[in-house]
PDB file of C-alpha atoms in Angstrom:
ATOM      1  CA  UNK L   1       0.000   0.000   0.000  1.00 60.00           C
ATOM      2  CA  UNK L   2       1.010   3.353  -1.057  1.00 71.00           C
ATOM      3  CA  UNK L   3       1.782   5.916   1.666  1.00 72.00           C
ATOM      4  CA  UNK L   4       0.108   9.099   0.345  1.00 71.00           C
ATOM      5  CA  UNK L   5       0.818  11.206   3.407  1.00 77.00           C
ATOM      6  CA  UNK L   6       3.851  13.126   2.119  1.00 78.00           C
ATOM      7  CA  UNK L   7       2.140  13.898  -0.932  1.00 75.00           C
ATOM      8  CA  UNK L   8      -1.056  15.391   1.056  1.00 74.00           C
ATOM      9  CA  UNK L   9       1.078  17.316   2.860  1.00 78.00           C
ATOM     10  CA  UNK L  10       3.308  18.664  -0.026  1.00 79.00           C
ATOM     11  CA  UNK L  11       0.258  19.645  -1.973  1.00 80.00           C
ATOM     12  CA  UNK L  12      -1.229  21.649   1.244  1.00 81.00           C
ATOM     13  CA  UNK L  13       1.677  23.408   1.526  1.00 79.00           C
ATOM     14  CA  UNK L  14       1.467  24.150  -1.776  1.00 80.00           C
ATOM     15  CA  UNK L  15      -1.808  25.224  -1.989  1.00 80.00           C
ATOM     16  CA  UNK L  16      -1.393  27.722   1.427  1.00 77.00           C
ATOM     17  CA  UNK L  17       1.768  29.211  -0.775  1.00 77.00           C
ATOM     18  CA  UNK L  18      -0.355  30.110  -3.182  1.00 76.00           C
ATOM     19  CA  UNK L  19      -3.508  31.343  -1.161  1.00 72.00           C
ATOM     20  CA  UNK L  20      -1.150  33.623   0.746  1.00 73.00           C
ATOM     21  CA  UNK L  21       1.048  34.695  -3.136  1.00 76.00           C
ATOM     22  CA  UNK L  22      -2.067  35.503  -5.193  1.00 74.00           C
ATOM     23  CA  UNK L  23      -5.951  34.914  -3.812  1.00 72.00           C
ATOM     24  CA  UNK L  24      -5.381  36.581  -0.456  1.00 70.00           C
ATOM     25  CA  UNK L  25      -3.890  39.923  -2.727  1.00 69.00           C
ATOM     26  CA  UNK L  26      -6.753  40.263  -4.847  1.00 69.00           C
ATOM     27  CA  UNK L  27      -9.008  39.419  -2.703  1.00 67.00           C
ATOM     28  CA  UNK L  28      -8.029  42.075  -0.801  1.00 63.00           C
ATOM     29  CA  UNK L  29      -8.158  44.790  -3.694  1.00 65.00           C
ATOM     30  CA  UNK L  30     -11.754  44.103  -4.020  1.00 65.00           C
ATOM     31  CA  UNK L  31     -13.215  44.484  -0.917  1.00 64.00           C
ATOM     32  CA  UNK L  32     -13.129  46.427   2.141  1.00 74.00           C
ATOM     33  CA  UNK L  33     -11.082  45.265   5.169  1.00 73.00           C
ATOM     34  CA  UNK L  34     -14.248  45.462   7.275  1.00 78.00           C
ATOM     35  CA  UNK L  35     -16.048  43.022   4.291  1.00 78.00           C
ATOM     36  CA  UNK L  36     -12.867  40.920   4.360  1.00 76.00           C
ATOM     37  CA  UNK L  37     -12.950  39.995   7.806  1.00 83.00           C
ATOM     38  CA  UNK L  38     -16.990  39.687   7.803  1.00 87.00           C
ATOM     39  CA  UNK L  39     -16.678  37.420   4.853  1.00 85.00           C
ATOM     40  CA  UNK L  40     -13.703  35.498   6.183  1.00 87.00           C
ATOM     41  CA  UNK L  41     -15.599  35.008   9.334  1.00 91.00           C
ATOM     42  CA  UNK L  42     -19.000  34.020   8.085  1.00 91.00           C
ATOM     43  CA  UNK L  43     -16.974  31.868   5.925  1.00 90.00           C
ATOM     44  CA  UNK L  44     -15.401  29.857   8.843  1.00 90.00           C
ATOM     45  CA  UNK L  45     -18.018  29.571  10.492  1.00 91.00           C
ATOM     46  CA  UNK L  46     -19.900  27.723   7.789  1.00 92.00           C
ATOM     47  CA  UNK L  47     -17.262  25.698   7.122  1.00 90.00           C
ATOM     48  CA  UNK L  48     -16.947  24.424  10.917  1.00 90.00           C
ATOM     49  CA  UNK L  49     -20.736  24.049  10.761  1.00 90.00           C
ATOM     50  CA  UNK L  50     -20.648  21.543   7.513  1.00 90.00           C
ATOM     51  CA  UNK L  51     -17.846  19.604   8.982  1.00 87.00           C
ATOM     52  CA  UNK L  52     -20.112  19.078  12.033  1.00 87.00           C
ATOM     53  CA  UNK L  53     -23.103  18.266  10.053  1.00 87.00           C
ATOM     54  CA  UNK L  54     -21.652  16.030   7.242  1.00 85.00           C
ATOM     55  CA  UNK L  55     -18.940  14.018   9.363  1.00 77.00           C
ATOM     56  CA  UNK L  56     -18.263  11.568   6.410  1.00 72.00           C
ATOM     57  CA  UNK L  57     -17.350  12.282   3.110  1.00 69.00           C
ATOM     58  CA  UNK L  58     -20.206  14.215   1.716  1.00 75.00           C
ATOM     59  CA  UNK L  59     -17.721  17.174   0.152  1.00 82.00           C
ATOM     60  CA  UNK L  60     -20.218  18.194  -2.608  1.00 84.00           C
ATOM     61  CA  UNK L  61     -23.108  18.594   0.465  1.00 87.00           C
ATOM     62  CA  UNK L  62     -20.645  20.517   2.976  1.00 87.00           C
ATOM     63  CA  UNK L  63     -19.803  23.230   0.120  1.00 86.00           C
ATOM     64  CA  UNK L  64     -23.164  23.443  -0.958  1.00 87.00           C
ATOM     65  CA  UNK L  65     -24.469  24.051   2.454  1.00 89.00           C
ATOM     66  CA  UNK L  66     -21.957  26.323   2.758  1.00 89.00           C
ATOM     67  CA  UNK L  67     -22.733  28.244   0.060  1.00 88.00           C
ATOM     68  CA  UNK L  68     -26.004  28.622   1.045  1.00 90.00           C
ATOM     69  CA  UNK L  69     -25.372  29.670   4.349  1.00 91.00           C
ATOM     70  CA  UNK L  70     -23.282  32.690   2.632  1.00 90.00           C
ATOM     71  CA  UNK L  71     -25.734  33.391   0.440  1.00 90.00           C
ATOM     72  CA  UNK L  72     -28.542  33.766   3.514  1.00 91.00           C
ATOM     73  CA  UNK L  73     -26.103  36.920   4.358  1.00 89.00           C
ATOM     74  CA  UNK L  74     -25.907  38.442   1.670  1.00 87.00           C
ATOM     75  CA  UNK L  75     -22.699  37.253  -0.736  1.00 83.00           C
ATOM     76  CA  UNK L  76     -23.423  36.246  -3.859  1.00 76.00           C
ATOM     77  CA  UNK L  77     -22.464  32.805  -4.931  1.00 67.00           C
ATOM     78  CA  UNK L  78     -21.269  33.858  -8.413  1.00 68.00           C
ATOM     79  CA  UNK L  79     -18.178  35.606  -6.954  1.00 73.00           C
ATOM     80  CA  UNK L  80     -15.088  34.810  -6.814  1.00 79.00           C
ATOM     81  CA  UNK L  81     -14.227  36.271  -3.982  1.00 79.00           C
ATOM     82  CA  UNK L  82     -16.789  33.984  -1.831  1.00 82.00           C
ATOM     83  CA  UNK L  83     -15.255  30.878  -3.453  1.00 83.00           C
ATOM     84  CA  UNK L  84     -11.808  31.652  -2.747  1.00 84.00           C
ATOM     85  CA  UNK L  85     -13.051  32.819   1.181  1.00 86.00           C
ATOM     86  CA  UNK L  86     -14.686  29.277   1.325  1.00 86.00           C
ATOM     87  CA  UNK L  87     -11.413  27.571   0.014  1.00 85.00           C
ATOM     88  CA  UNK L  88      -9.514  29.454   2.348  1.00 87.00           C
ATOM     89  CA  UNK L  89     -11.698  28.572   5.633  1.00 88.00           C
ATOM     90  CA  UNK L  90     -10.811  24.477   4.240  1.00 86.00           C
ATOM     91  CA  UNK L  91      -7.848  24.817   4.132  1.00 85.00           C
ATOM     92  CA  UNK L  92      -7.513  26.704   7.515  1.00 86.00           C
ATOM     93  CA  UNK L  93      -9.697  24.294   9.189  1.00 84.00           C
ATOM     94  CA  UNK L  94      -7.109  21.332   7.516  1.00 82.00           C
ATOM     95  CA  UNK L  95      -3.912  22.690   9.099  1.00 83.00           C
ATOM     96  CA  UNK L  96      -5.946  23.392  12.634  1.00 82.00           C
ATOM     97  CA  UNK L  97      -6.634  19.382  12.548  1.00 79.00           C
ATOM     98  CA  UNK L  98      -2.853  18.588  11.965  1.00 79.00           C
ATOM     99  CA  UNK L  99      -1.696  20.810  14.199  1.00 78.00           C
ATOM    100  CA  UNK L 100      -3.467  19.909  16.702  1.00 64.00           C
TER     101      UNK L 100
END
């Protein structure tokens, strides 16, 4: 059997280097710092929620209950900027679990 944690691991690292080199940046150009940190925080909180709710697998139902739980306050699911706040929380929520 094939020991895929290195790989995982590589790949998150990867994927935080580039959330921090080019989403975080323009997501910050388009929005406020006040709507930053309202999205980012709605957007964790959703997150945390679906995890609870959908314990296994289910990764198509977590985002879309996510998604709708955004779009309840008020961000539109068409933008980019909620996708990439939604990715963001995952991957936040990811590195929490390892480091803890």
């Amino acid at each position: 059997m094939i020991d895929l944690t290195s790989l995982l691991e590589a790949l998150t690292a990867l994927a935080a280097a580039l959330l921090t080199a080019f989403v975080i940046p323009w997501l910050r150009g388009r929005t406020t710092a006040q709507q930053q940190e309202s999205l980012r925080t709605w957007a964790e909180i959703a997150v945390s929620a679906a995890e609870q709710m959908y314990r296994s697998g289910g990764g198509q139902e977590k985002k879309a209950y996510v998604l709708a739980f955004l779009e309840g306050r008020g961000y539109r699911m068409d933008d980019e900027a909620v996708e990439m706040a939604v990715e963001a929380a995952v991957l936040d929520l990811r590195r929490r679990r390892e480091c803890a």
